[in-house]
């Protein structure tokens, strides 16, 4: 960090951004009390996996895309199978296979959100520089996080075959479906997870939050009467209402000078936010009663526009995912076949699902034999970049009176509010806040 | 206290084989497995879920971890560290780990929570390329035999000090 009193400018510099997936690069320049520049800088071309998929069979898409993200492989698998099924004219929108997909996705939400809430985000609010230091004074928080994560992983392992990079997911369904007895073995850990999550909503609601309300356009899936996870139309709070196939018509990706990941914007308007805050604001009425009640008791209104409160929203989504998983298990009847037939044809297919971090869009072009000719993958963190930059600018403007160290921490926290998965949107993001 | 039904030493290669040199730990574990290690060594892989290690090594007395670190100025350099009683050197804490929870952090978290095995050895190789893509750099590929050998040697030393499990040959 450096301060140049002569020039009247400050630059905040941090070597790398801790506690996000991968690494992050950010640049903030102040002139007096004015924010001169904010950039989220990405160094590595994001197109490796899209190129890697070309020439492969459509059946390989779930296995390959699962490797894009170690923390949300299911999201990539789900968006890819929906897109391939869309291309082949198949829609799995109801029945036990669809329920199993939602179930494994609940497992991933639990695993991903619990890692973030308890280990990556909680230290910010409790004044610790890392979760190791936090665990020293608050071992219970870390232990609960690991216990929740274990429940999520167990669910993913049972339905998906392996905890990370699950191998049981295929176009059309699964290679093997669990028995009712196997799923019932998860009831107890999921009930415990739900209890822990409810306690976490109450705990998170009491954390110290900066008083800040921001107004990006919120974008999420809409799935009739369910909280959106695995399917739906793409909607926003400013009038967007499209099917995934219309993604390109309404959303543009453009190269910006300081980043190799593309910045997304709604063509008619500009930047937008996906993820827990957007989902909550657009679909809180569709939350299961236990989750909705917890949200209301925590003081969340129908819409949440304070990005620091995302920790409360993620805790609510933990309740939702645990409760939904239990309901699916209770109603489950093992299907006769683990998958439906999906015959390839020459076509373009689109798939959009809600990864823990937000909307994840896949588009594939395949030939009559099912060979992938072209692939396009738009991760949530990539879509959120512009809003993260705008958040940073807003947070810095409101915090200029803080000293360098406190301001740096506040900026890092502002990025972590969005739980960015840098390894999805780019691959190496080296955090540098320049102030001087 | 070790689980009497299990092998004496758990060796885990950690990393991501689709991010260049970050696949070194995985490659080393596979190499070790191909060398048909003795029955009292379990060789496993962990891709991207470092907090899951805390579950994996539960009930174990001895663990050897293999991972890439860097990037630094000596690609291919193999180092062995003992994390059993002391936190790892600070410079490793600031590694460019591609995992949200770095391996060193997972070890320290386990130590704080009382869940770290009594003997933990970390064998690392310094990498130079962590961008997305398959394949190790030349320097790291050339260092694989040494890395796998270091892990095997560490496992053998640990097994000597803790003794074989009941019923093991």
PDB file of N, CA and C in Angstrom, chain A residues 16 19-23 44 48-49 52 67 69-70 115 119-120 131-133 135-136 139 142-143 146 149-150 153 163-165 423 427-428, chain B residues 16-19 46-49 51-52 54-55 58 71 93-101 105-106 108-109 112-113 130-134:
ATOM      1  N   UNK A  16      -2.967 -10.458  -3.496  1.00  0.00           N
ATOM      2  CA  UNK A  16      -3.929 -11.370  -4.106  1.00  0.00           C
ATOM      3  C   UNK A  16      -5.158 -11.445  -3.220  1.00  0.00           C
ATOM      4  N   UNK A  19      -9.599 -16.087  -0.140  1.00  0.00           N
ATOM      5  CA  UNK A  19     -10.930 -16.615   0.131  1.00  0.00           C
ATOM      6  C   UNK A  19     -11.921 -16.411  -1.005  1.00  0.00           C
ATOM      7  N   UNK A  20     -11.422 -16.406  -2.261  1.00  0.00           N
ATOM      8  CA  UNK A  20     -12.329 -16.649  -3.375  1.00  0.00           C
ATOM      9  C   UNK A  20     -11.749 -17.836  -4.121  1.00  0.00           C
ATOM     10  N   UNK A  21     -12.560 -18.457  -4.904  1.00  0.00           N
ATOM     11  CA  UNK A  21     -12.122 -19.594  -5.694  1.00  0.00           C
ATOM     12  C   UNK A  21     -11.156 -19.088  -6.754  1.00  0.00           C
ATOM     13  N   UNK A  22      -9.957 -19.646  -6.821  1.00  0.00           N
ATOM     14  CA  UNK A  22      -8.956 -19.124  -7.759  1.00  0.00           C
ATOM     15  C   UNK A  22      -8.341 -17.855  -7.203  1.00  0.00           C
ATOM     16  N   UNK A  23      -7.960 -16.960  -8.023  1.00  0.00           N
ATOM     17  CA  UNK A  23      -7.406 -15.687  -7.545  1.00  0.00           C
ATOM     18  C   UNK A  23      -8.090 -14.550  -8.288  1.00  0.00           C
ATOM     19  N   UNK A  44      -6.539 -14.565 -17.753  1.00  0.00           N
ATOM     20  CA  UNK A  44      -6.417 -15.784 -18.548  1.00  0.00           C
ATOM     21  C   UNK A  44      -7.603 -15.942 -19.483  1.00  0.00           C
ATOM     22  N   UNK A  48     -10.820 -21.978 -22.905  1.00  0.00           N
ATOM     23  CA  UNK A  48     -10.188 -23.303 -23.008  1.00  0.00           C
ATOM     24  C   UNK A  48     -11.214 -24.421 -23.097  1.00  0.00           C
ATOM     25  N   UNK A  49     -12.193 -24.417 -22.205  1.00  0.00           N
ATOM     26  CA  UNK A  49     -13.126 -25.547 -22.160  1.00  0.00           C
ATOM     27  C   UNK A  49     -14.050 -25.562 -23.365  1.00  0.00           C
ATOM     28  N   UNK A  52     -12.077 -27.130 -25.942  1.00  0.00           N
ATOM     29  CA  UNK A  52     -11.848 -28.525 -25.570  1.00  0.00           C
ATOM     30  C   UNK A  52     -13.041 -29.404 -25.935  1.00  0.00           C
ATOM     31  N   UNK A  67     -15.533 -30.434 -14.976  1.00  0.00           N
ATOM     32  CA  UNK A  67     -14.172 -30.121 -14.537  1.00  0.00           C
ATOM     33  C   UNK A  67     -13.875 -28.635 -14.557  1.00  0.00           C
ATOM     34  N   UNK A  69     -15.345 -26.383 -12.823  1.00  0.00           N
ATOM     35  CA  UNK A  69     -15.435 -25.812 -11.484  1.00  0.00           C
ATOM     36  C   UNK A  69     -15.452 -26.903 -10.441  1.00  0.00           C
ATOM     37  N   UNK A  70     -14.462 -26.881  -9.548  1.00  0.00           N
ATOM     38  CA  UNK A  70     -14.407 -27.891  -8.496  1.00  0.00           C
ATOM     39  C   UNK A  70     -15.480 -27.713  -7.458  1.00  0.00           C
ATOM     40  N   UNK A 115     -19.623 -23.755   2.414  1.00  0.00           N
ATOM     41  CA  UNK A 115     -18.208 -23.371   2.353  1.00  0.00           C
ATOM     42  C   UNK A 115     -18.085 -21.850   2.403  1.00  0.00           C
ATOM     43  N   UNK A 119     -16.839 -20.426   6.074  1.00  0.00           N
ATOM     44  CA  UNK A 119     -15.374 -20.336   6.012  1.00  0.00           C
ATOM     45  C   UNK A 119     -14.876 -19.111   5.243  1.00  0.00           C
ATOM     46  N   UNK A 120     -15.569 -18.731   4.174  1.00  0.00           N
ATOM     47  CA  UNK A 120     -15.037 -17.663   3.341  1.00  0.00           C
ATOM     48  C   UNK A 120     -15.595 -16.291   3.719  1.00  0.00           C
ATOM     49  N   UNK A 131     -10.123 -17.914   8.007  1.00  0.00           N
ATOM     50  CA  UNK A 131     -10.958 -18.824   8.789  1.00  0.00           C
ATOM     51  C   UNK A 131     -10.146 -19.625   9.795  1.00  0.00           C
ATOM     52  N   UNK A 132      -8.824 -19.747   9.560  1.00  0.00           N
ATOM     53  CA  UNK A 132      -8.009 -20.470  10.546  1.00  0.00           C
ATOM     54  C   UNK A 132      -8.008 -19.682  11.863  1.00  0.00           C
ATOM     55  N   UNK A 133      -7.758 -18.369  11.752  1.00  0.00           N
ATOM     56  CA  UNK A 133      -7.793 -17.524  12.958  1.00  0.00           C
ATOM     57  C   UNK A 133      -9.184 -17.520  13.572  1.00  0.00           C
ATOM     58  N   UNK A 135     -11.374 -19.908  13.414  1.00  0.00           N
ATOM     59  CA  UNK A 135     -11.660 -21.212  14.028  1.00  0.00           C
ATOM     60  C   UNK A 135     -11.044 -21.324  15.420  1.00  0.00           C
ATOM     61  N   UNK A 136      -9.947 -20.597  15.633  1.00  0.00           N
ATOM     62  CA  UNK A 136      -9.296 -20.619  16.937  1.00  0.00           C
ATOM     63  C   UNK A 136     -10.252 -20.109  18.024  1.00  0.00           C
ATOM     64  N   UNK A 139     -14.549 -22.157  17.078  1.00  0.00           N
ATOM     65  CA  UNK A 139     -14.475 -23.457  16.401  1.00  0.00           C
ATOM     66  C   UNK A 139     -15.840 -23.961  15.953  1.00  0.00           C
ATOM     67  N   UNK A 142     -16.756 -23.000  12.336  1.00  0.00           N
ATOM     68  CA  UNK A 142     -16.043 -23.794  11.340  1.00  0.00           C
ATOM     69  C   UNK A 142     -16.563 -25.227  11.315  1.00  0.00           C
ATOM     70  N   UNK A 143     -16.824 -25.787  12.489  1.00  0.00           N
ATOM     71  CA  UNK A 143     -17.300 -27.181  12.551  1.00  0.00           C
ATOM     72  C   UNK A 143     -18.670 -27.320  11.919  1.00  0.00           C
ATOM     73  N   UNK A 146     -18.274 -27.274   8.189  1.00  0.00           N
ATOM     74  CA  UNK A 146     -17.773 -28.540   7.656  1.00  0.00           C
ATOM     75  C   UNK A 146     -18.852 -29.617   7.723  1.00  0.00           C
ATOM     76  N   UNK A 149     -21.251 -28.945   4.916  1.00  0.00           N
ATOM     77  CA  UNK A 149     -20.608 -29.282   3.653  1.00  0.00           C
ATOM     78  C   UNK A 149     -20.587 -30.798   3.467  1.00  0.00           C
ATOM     79  N   UNK A 150     -20.360 -31.495   4.551  1.00  0.00           N
ATOM     80  CA  UNK A 150     -20.327 -32.958   4.486  1.00  0.00           C
ATOM     81  C   UNK A 150     -21.694 -33.503   4.085  1.00  0.00           C
ATOM     82  N   UNK A 153     -22.060 -32.871   0.406  1.00  0.00           N
ATOM     83  CA  UNK A 153     -21.201 -33.780  -0.338  1.00  0.00           C
ATOM     84  C   UNK A 153     -21.755 -35.201  -0.338  1.00  0.00           C
ATOM     85  N   UNK A 163     -18.055 -37.342  -5.065  1.00  0.00           N
ATOM     86  CA  UNK A 163     -18.383 -36.035  -4.497  1.00  0.00           C
ATOM     87  C   UNK A 163     -17.985 -34.874  -5.384  1.00  0.00           C
ATOM     88  N   UNK A 164     -16.823 -34.961  -5.964  1.00  0.00           N
ATOM     89  CA  UNK A 164     -16.388 -33.869  -6.829  1.00  0.00           C
ATOM     90  C   UNK A 164     -16.224 -34.433  -8.222  1.00  0.00           C
ATOM     91  N   UNK A 165     -16.664 -33.712  -9.237  1.00  0.00           N
ATOM     92  CA  UNK A 165     -16.737 -34.209 -10.609  1.00  0.00           C
ATOM     93  C   UNK A 165     -17.535 -35.521 -10.651  1.00  0.00           C
ATOM     94  N   UNK A 423     -12.348 -19.235 -10.829  1.00  0.00           N
ATOM     95  CA  UNK A 423     -11.871 -20.318 -11.686  1.00  0.00           C
ATOM     96  C   UNK A 423     -12.919 -20.719 -12.710  1.00  0.00           C
ATOM     97  N   UNK A 427      -9.615 -17.858 -14.951  1.00  0.00           N
ATOM     98  CA  UNK A 427      -8.909 -18.957 -14.332  1.00  0.00           C
ATOM     99  C   UNK A 427      -7.823 -18.435 -13.430  1.00  0.00           C
ATOM    100  N   UNK A 428      -7.394 -17.266 -13.665  1.00  0.00           N
ATOM    101  CA  UNK A 428      -6.411 -16.724 -12.750  1.00  0.00           C
ATOM    102  C   UNK A 428      -6.654 -15.238 -12.637  1.00  0.00           C
TER     103      UNK A 428
ATOM    104  N   UNK B  16      -5.538 -30.280  -9.539  1.00  0.00           N
ATOM    105  CA  UNK B  16      -6.522 -30.209 -10.615  1.00  0.00           C
ATOM    106  C   UNK B  16      -5.791 -30.502 -11.918  1.00  0.00           C
ATOM    107  N   UNK B  17      -6.073 -31.634 -12.517  1.00  0.00           N
ATOM    108  CA  UNK B  17      -5.295 -32.055 -13.681  1.00  0.00           C
ATOM    109  C   UNK B  17      -5.646 -31.271 -14.936  1.00  0.00           C
ATOM    110  N   UNK B  18      -6.660 -30.399 -14.857  1.00  0.00           N
ATOM    111  CA  UNK B  18      -6.957 -29.577 -16.021  1.00  0.00           C
ATOM    112  C   UNK B  18      -6.435 -28.149 -15.851  1.00  0.00           C
ATOM    113  N   UNK B  19      -5.518 -27.949 -14.923  1.00  0.00           N
ATOM    114  CA  UNK B  19      -4.909 -26.624 -14.763  1.00  0.00           C
ATOM    115  C   UNK B  19      -3.394 -26.762 -14.682  1.00  0.00           C
ATOM    116  N   UNK B  46      -7.310 -36.199  -4.601  1.00  0.00           N
ATOM    117  CA  UNK B  46      -8.319 -35.219  -4.210  1.00  0.00           C
ATOM    118  C   UNK B  46      -8.238 -34.042  -5.167  1.00  0.00           C
ATOM    119  N   UNK B  47      -9.305 -33.892  -5.980  1.00  0.00           N
ATOM    120  CA  UNK B  47      -9.291 -32.775  -6.937  1.00  0.00           C
ATOM    121  C   UNK B  47     -10.243 -31.696  -6.444  1.00  0.00           C
ATOM    122  N   UNK B  48      -9.694 -30.581  -6.025  1.00  0.00           N
ATOM    123  CA  UNK B  48     -10.462 -29.366  -5.769  1.00  0.00           C
ATOM    124  C   UNK B  48     -11.282 -29.294  -4.499  1.00  0.00           C
ATOM    125  N   UNK B  49     -11.315 -30.312  -3.655  1.00  0.00           N
ATOM    126  CA  UNK B  49     -12.119 -30.164  -2.445  1.00  0.00           C
ATOM    127  C   UNK B  49     -11.226 -30.353  -1.228  1.00  0.00           C
ATOM    128  N   UNK B  51     -11.218 -29.039   1.706  1.00  0.00           N
ATOM    129  CA  UNK B  51     -11.837 -29.221   3.020  1.00  0.00           C
ATOM    130  C   UNK B  51     -12.304 -30.665   3.201  1.00  0.00           C
ATOM    131  N   UNK B  52     -12.538 -31.358   2.093  1.00  0.00           N
ATOM    132  CA  UNK B  52     -12.915 -32.765   2.186  1.00  0.00           C
ATOM    133  C   UNK B  52     -11.808 -33.634   2.762  1.00  0.00           C
ATOM    134  N   UNK B  54     -10.333 -33.199   5.462  1.00  0.00           N
ATOM    135  CA  UNK B  54     -10.538 -33.363   6.895  1.00  0.00           C
ATOM    136  C   UNK B  54     -11.389 -34.596   7.185  1.00  0.00           C
ATOM    137  N   UNK B  55     -12.267 -34.950   6.266  1.00  0.00           N
ATOM    138  CA  UNK B  55     -13.031 -36.192   6.424  1.00  0.00           C
ATOM    139  C   UNK B  55     -12.190 -37.394   6.041  1.00  0.00           C
ATOM    140  N   UNK B  58      -9.676 -38.691   8.675  1.00  0.00           N
ATOM    141  CA  UNK B  58     -10.206 -38.978  10.012  1.00  0.00           C
ATOM    142  C   UNK B  58      -9.853 -40.415  10.400  1.00  0.00           C
ATOM    143  N   UNK B  71       3.314 -20.042  -8.597  1.00  0.00           N
ATOM    144  CA  UNK B  71       4.579 -20.152  -9.323  1.00  0.00           C
ATOM    145  C   UNK B  71       5.742 -19.465  -8.603  1.00  0.00           C
ATOM    146  N   UNK B  93       1.779 -20.283   2.981  1.00  0.00           N
ATOM    147  CA  UNK B  93       0.407 -19.864   3.245  1.00  0.00           C
ATOM    148  C   UNK B  93      -0.066 -18.911   2.171  1.00  0.00           C
ATOM    149  N   UNK B  94       0.878 -18.212   1.580  1.00  0.00           N
ATOM    150  CA  UNK B  94       0.492 -17.230   0.566  1.00  0.00           C
ATOM    151  C   UNK B  94       0.682 -17.832  -0.813  1.00  0.00           C
ATOM    152  N   UNK B  95       0.448 -19.118  -0.930  1.00  0.00           N
ATOM    153  CA  UNK B  95       0.665 -19.777  -2.207  1.00  0.00           C
ATOM    154  C   UNK B  95      -0.422 -19.385  -3.193  1.00  0.00           C
ATOM    155  N   UNK B  96      -0.148 -19.621  -4.441  1.00  0.00           N
ATOM    156  CA  UNK B  96      -1.154 -19.329  -5.451  1.00  0.00           C
ATOM    157  C   UNK B  96      -2.033 -20.553  -5.649  1.00  0.00           C
ATOM    158  N   UNK B  97      -2.481 -21.097  -4.534  1.00  0.00           N
ATOM    159  CA  UNK B  97      -3.349 -22.264  -4.619  1.00  0.00           C
ATOM    160  C   UNK B  97      -4.569 -21.952  -5.466  1.00  0.00           C
ATOM    161  N   UNK B  98      -4.922 -22.861  -6.327  1.00  0.00           N
ATOM    162  CA  UNK B  98      -6.108 -22.636  -7.138  1.00  0.00           C
ATOM    163  C   UNK B  98      -7.367 -23.128  -6.437  1.00  0.00           C
ATOM    164  N   UNK B  99      -7.221 -23.607  -5.221  1.00  0.00           N
ATOM    165  CA  UNK B  99      -8.393 -24.046  -4.467  1.00  0.00           C
ATOM    166  C   UNK B  99      -8.841 -22.886  -3.576  1.00  0.00           C
ATOM    167  N   UNK B 100     -10.136 -22.721  -3.368  1.00  0.00           N
ATOM    168  CA  UNK B 100     -10.620 -21.639  -2.503  1.00  0.00           C
ATOM    169  C   UNK B 100     -10.046 -21.804  -1.104  1.00  0.00           C
ATOM    170  N   UNK B 101      -9.918 -23.041  -0.666  1.00  0.00           N
ATOM    171  CA  UNK B 101      -9.268 -23.304   0.612  1.00  0.00           C
ATOM    172  C   UNK B 101      -7.941 -23.964   0.291  1.00  0.00           C
ATOM    173  N   UNK B 105      -4.073 -24.136   4.413  1.00  0.00           N
ATOM    174  CA  UNK B 105      -5.171 -23.658   5.263  1.00  0.00           C
ATOM    175  C   UNK B 105      -6.003 -24.823   5.779  1.00  0.00           C
ATOM    176  N   UNK B 106      -6.215 -25.820   4.923  1.00  0.00           N
ATOM    177  CA  UNK B 106      -6.985 -26.993   5.360  1.00  0.00           C
ATOM    178  C   UNK B 106      -6.255 -27.694   6.508  1.00  0.00           C
ATOM    179  N   UNK B 108      -4.139 -26.312   8.670  1.00  0.00           N
ATOM    180  CA  UNK B 108      -4.218 -25.482   9.879  1.00  0.00           C
ATOM    181  C   UNK B 108      -5.611 -25.488  10.471  1.00  0.00           C
ATOM    182  N   UNK B 109      -6.626 -25.532   9.615  1.00  0.00           N
ATOM    183  CA  UNK B 109      -7.996 -25.610  10.126  1.00  0.00           C
ATOM    184  C   UNK B 109      -8.175 -26.903  10.916  1.00  0.00           C
ATOM    185  N   UNK B 112      -6.527 -26.586  14.272  1.00  0.00           N
ATOM    186  CA  UNK B 112      -7.317 -25.775  15.199  1.00  0.00           C
ATOM    187  C   UNK B 112      -8.488 -26.563  15.766  1.00  0.00           C
ATOM    188  N   UNK B 113      -9.081 -27.412  14.929  1.00  0.00           N
ATOM    189  CA  UNK B 113     -10.278 -28.143  15.359  1.00  0.00           C
ATOM    190  C   UNK B 113      -9.938 -29.483  16.000  1.00  0.00           C
ATOM    191  N   UNK B 130       0.004 -22.535 -14.320  1.00  0.00           N
ATOM    192  CA  UNK B 130      -1.228 -22.971 -13.674  1.00  0.00           C
ATOM    193  C   UNK B 130      -2.462 -22.560 -14.463  1.00  0.00           C
ATOM    194  N   UNK B 131      -2.258 -22.228 -15.723  1.00  0.00           N
ATOM    195  CA  UNK B 131      -3.389 -21.826 -16.563  1.00  0.00           C
ATOM    196  C   UNK B 131      -4.204 -23.056 -16.955  1.00  0.00           C
ATOM    197  N   UNK B 132      -5.419 -22.821 -17.382  1.00  0.00           N
ATOM    198  CA  UNK B 132      -6.299 -23.926 -17.755  1.00  0.00           C
ATOM    199  C   UNK B 132      -5.702 -24.674 -18.932  1.00  0.00           C
ATOM    200  N   UNK B 133      -5.751 -25.974 -18.857  1.00  0.00           N
ATOM    201  CA  UNK B 133      -5.193 -26.789 -19.926  1.00  0.00           C
ATOM    202  C   UNK B 133      -4.584 -28.040 -19.336  1.00  0.00           C
ATOM    203  N   UNK B 134      -4.590 -29.080 -20.126  1.00  0.00           N
ATOM    204  CA  UNK B 134      -4.014 -30.334 -19.645  1.00  0.00           C
ATOM    205  C   UNK B 134      -2.505 -30.307 -19.781  1.00  0.00           C
TER     206      UNK B 134
END
